[in-house]
Every structure is written in structure tokens, then in C-alpha cells.
CSV table of C-alpha atoms and ligand atoms in Angstrom, one decimal:
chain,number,residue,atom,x,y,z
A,1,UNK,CA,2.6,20.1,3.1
A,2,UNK,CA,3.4,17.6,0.4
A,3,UNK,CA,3.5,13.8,0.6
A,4,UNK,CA,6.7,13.4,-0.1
A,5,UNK,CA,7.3,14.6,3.4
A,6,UNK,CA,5.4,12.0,4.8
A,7,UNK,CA,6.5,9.0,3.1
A,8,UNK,CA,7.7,5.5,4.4
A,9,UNK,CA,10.8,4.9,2.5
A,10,UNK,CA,12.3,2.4,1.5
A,11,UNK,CA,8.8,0.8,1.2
A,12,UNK,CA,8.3,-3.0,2.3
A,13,UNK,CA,7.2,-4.6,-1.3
A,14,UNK,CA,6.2,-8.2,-1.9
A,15,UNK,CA,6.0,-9.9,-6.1
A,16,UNK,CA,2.8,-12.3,-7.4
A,17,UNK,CA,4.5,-15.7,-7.1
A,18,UNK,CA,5.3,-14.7,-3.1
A,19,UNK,CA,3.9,-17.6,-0.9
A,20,UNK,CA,0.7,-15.8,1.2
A,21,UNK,CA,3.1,-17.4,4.4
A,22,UNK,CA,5.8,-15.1,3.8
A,23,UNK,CA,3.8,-12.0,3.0
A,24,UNK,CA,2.2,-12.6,6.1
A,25,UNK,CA,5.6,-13.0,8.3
A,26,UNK,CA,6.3,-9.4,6.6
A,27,UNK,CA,3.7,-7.9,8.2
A,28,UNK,CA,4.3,-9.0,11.2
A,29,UNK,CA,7.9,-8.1,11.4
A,30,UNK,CA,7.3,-5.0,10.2
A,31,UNK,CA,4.2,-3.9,12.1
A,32,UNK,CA,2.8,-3.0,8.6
A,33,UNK,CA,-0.9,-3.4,6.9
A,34,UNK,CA,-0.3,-2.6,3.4
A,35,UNK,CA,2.6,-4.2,1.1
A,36,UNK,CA,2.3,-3.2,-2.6
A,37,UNK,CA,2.5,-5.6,-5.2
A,38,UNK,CA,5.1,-5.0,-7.4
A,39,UNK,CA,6.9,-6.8,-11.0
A,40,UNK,CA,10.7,-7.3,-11.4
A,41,UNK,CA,11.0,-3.7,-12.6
A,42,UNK,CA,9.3,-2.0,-9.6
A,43,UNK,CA,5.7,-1.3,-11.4
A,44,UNK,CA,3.0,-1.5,-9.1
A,45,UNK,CA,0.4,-4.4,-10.0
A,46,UNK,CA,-2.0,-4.9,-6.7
A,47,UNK,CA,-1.6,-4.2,-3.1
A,48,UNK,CA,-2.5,-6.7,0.2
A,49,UNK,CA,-2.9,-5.9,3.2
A,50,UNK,CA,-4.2,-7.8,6.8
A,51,UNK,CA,-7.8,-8.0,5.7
A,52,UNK,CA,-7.2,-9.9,2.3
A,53,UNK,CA,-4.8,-12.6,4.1
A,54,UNK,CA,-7.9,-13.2,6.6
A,55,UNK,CA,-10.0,-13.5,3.0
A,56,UNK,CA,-7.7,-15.5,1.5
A,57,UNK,CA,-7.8,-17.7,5.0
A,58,UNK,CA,-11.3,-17.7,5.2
A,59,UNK,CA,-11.9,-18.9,1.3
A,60,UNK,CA,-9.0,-21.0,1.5
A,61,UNK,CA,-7.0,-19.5,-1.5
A,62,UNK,CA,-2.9,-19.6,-1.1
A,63,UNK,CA,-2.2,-17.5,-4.1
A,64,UNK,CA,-1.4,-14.0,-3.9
A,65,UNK,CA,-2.6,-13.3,-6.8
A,66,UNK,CA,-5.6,-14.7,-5.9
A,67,UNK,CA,-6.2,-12.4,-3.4
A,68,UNK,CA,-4.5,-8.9,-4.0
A,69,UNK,CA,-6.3,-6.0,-4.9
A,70,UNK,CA,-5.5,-4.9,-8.9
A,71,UNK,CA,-6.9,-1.8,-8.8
A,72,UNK,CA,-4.9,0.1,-6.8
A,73,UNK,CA,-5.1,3.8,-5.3
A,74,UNK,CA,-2.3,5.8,-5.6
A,75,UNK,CA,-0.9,8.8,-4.2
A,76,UNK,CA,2.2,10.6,-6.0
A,77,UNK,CA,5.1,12.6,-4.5
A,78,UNK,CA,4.1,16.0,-5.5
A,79,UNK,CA,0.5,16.0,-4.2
A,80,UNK,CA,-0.8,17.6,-0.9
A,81,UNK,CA,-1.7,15.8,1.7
A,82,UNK,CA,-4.9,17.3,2.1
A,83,UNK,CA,-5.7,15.6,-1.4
A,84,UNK,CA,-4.6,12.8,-0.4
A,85,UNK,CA,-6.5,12.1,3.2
A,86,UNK,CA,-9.8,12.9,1.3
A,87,UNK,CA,-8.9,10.3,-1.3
A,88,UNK,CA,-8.1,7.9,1.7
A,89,UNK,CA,-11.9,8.4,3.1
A,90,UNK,CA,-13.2,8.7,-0.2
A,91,UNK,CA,-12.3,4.8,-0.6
A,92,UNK,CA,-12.6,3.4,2.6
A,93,UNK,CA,-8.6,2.7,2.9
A,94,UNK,CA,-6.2,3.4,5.1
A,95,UNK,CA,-2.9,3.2,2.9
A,96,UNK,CA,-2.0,4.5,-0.5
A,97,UNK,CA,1.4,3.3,-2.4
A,98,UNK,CA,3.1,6.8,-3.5
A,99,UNK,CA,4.3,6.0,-7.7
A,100,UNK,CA,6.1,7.7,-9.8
A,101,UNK,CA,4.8,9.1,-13.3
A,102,UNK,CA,6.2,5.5,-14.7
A,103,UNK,CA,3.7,3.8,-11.9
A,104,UNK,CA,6.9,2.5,-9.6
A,105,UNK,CA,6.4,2.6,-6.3
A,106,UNK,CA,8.3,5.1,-4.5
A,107,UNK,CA,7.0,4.9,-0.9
A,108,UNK,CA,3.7,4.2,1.2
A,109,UNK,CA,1.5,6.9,3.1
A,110,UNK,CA,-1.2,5.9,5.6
A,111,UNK,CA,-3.7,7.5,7.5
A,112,UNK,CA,-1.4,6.9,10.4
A,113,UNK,CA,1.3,9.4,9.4
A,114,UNK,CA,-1.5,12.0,8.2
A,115,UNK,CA,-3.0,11.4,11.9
A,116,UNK,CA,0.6,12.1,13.3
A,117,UNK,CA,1.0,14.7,11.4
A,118,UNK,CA,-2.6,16.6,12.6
A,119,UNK,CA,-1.1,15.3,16.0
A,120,UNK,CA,1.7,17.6,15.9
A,121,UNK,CA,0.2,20.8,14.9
A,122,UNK,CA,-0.2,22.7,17.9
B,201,LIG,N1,-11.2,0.1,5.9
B,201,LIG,C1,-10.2,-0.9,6.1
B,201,LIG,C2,-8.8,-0.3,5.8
B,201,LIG,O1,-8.8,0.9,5.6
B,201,LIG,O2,-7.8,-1.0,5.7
B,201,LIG,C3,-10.4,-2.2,5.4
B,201,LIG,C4,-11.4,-2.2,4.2
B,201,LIG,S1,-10.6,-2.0,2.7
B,201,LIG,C5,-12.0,-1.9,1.6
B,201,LIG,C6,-9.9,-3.6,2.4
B,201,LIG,C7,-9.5,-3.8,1.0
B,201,LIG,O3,-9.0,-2.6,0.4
B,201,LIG,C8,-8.5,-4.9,0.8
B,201,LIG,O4,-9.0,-5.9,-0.1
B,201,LIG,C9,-7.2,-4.2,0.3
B,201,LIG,O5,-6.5,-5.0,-0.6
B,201,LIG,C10,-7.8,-3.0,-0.3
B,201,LIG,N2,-6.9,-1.8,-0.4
B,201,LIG,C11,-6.2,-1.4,0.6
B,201,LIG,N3,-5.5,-0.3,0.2
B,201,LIG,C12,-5.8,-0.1,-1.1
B,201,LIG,C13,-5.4,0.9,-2.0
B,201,LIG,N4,-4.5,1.8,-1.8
B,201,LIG,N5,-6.0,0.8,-3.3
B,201,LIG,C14,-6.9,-0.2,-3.5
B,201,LIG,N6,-7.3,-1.1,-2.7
B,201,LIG,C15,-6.8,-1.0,-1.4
């Protein structure tokens, strides 16, 4: 089974200059954890999720940018998602943005659809 098939699309995004506020009314409405980061053309630059807006709350920052992660890790399309929930543990995470080969972001996988996935196997 390949990622693809797994996928959240269309993927929840939020840009740099986004007001923490709003990013974290988009999580709520959503019932999502991770929001990539993402320029004007769709290329993934950082990712945020629930635990950096309680850093940013706790230290008092109100920039994104302050707080998002840079170094993100990806997941792409084509991969298994085998690969992909060892990559997951391997960094302690629980959501990867899926790019394509030009690094735009595509879709989201979490551990949660992998677990649903195991679920269903009989
Ligand atoms: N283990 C928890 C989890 O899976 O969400 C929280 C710990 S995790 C180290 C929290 C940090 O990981 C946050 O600063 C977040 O921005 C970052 N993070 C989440 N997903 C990421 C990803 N795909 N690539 C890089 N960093 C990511």
C-alpha cells in the first residue's frame, strides 16, 4: 500500500506572516495537529502543530515564524507506507506533509490514518 492512498487532501496549509491566532482557530475547526507551512507558490518552508503554539504561548512569541519547525519531514506519493510509519517513529512525529519532487505540498499523512489502516486489516 502506497501513501498516496492514505492521504488527506486538499491539505489545511497556513503562510509565515499568518497571525499564531488564526493558525490556532484552524486547528480547532479542523480537528487537526499538523498545518504545513507553505510560500505563495505551494513550497513547503516549516510545519506547526499543537505543541509549538503551546511553545510559542509558554515563551511568549506571536510570530509564526518564530516558532515553526524548518526542517521538515517529508513523505512523497509514491512511497510505502511501511517506509513511511518507520520514518514517523524514527523522529518522534506523528504527521508528515506528502511533496512533490518540486517540494509542494500535496497532502498530509499521520499516524492516525496508518493506525486506521492496521485497524482495518482483518
Ligand atoms: N511526539 C509528539 C508528536 O508526534 O506530535 C510531539 C513531539 S514533536 C518532537 C513536536 C515538534 O515536532 C514540533 O515542534 C513540531 O513542529 C515538530 N514536527 C511535527 N511534525 C514534523 C515533521 N513532519 N517534520 C519535522 N518536524 C515536525
Amino acid at each position: 500500500i502506497m501513501v498516496r492512498e492514505l492521504e488527506s487532501k486538499p491539505v489545511i496549509i497556513t503562510h509565515q506572516e499568518d497571525d499564531l491566532k488564526d493558525v490556532a482557530r484552524k486547528m480547532v475547526d479542523n480537528n487537526i495537529n499538523h498545518i504545513p507551512v507553505v510560500d505563495s507558490e505551494g513550497v513547503l518552508r516549516g510545519i506547526v502543530t499543537s505543541w509549538d503554539i503551546a511553545d510559542a504561548v509558554a515563551r511568549g512569541k506571536r510570530k509564526l515564524r518564530d516558532i515553526m519547525t524548518r526542517k521538515v519531514v517529508v513523505a512523497r506519493e509514491n512511497e510505502p507506507v511501511d517506509v513511511v510509519a518507520r520514518r514517523i517513529d524514527k523522529y518522534n512525529i506523528s504527521g508528515l506533509p506528502i511533496v512533490d519532487d518540486e517540494n509542494r505540498v500535496k497532502g498530509i499523512v499521520t499516524a492516525e490514518d496508518i493506525s486506521r489502516l492496521i485497524g482495518k486489516v482483518d
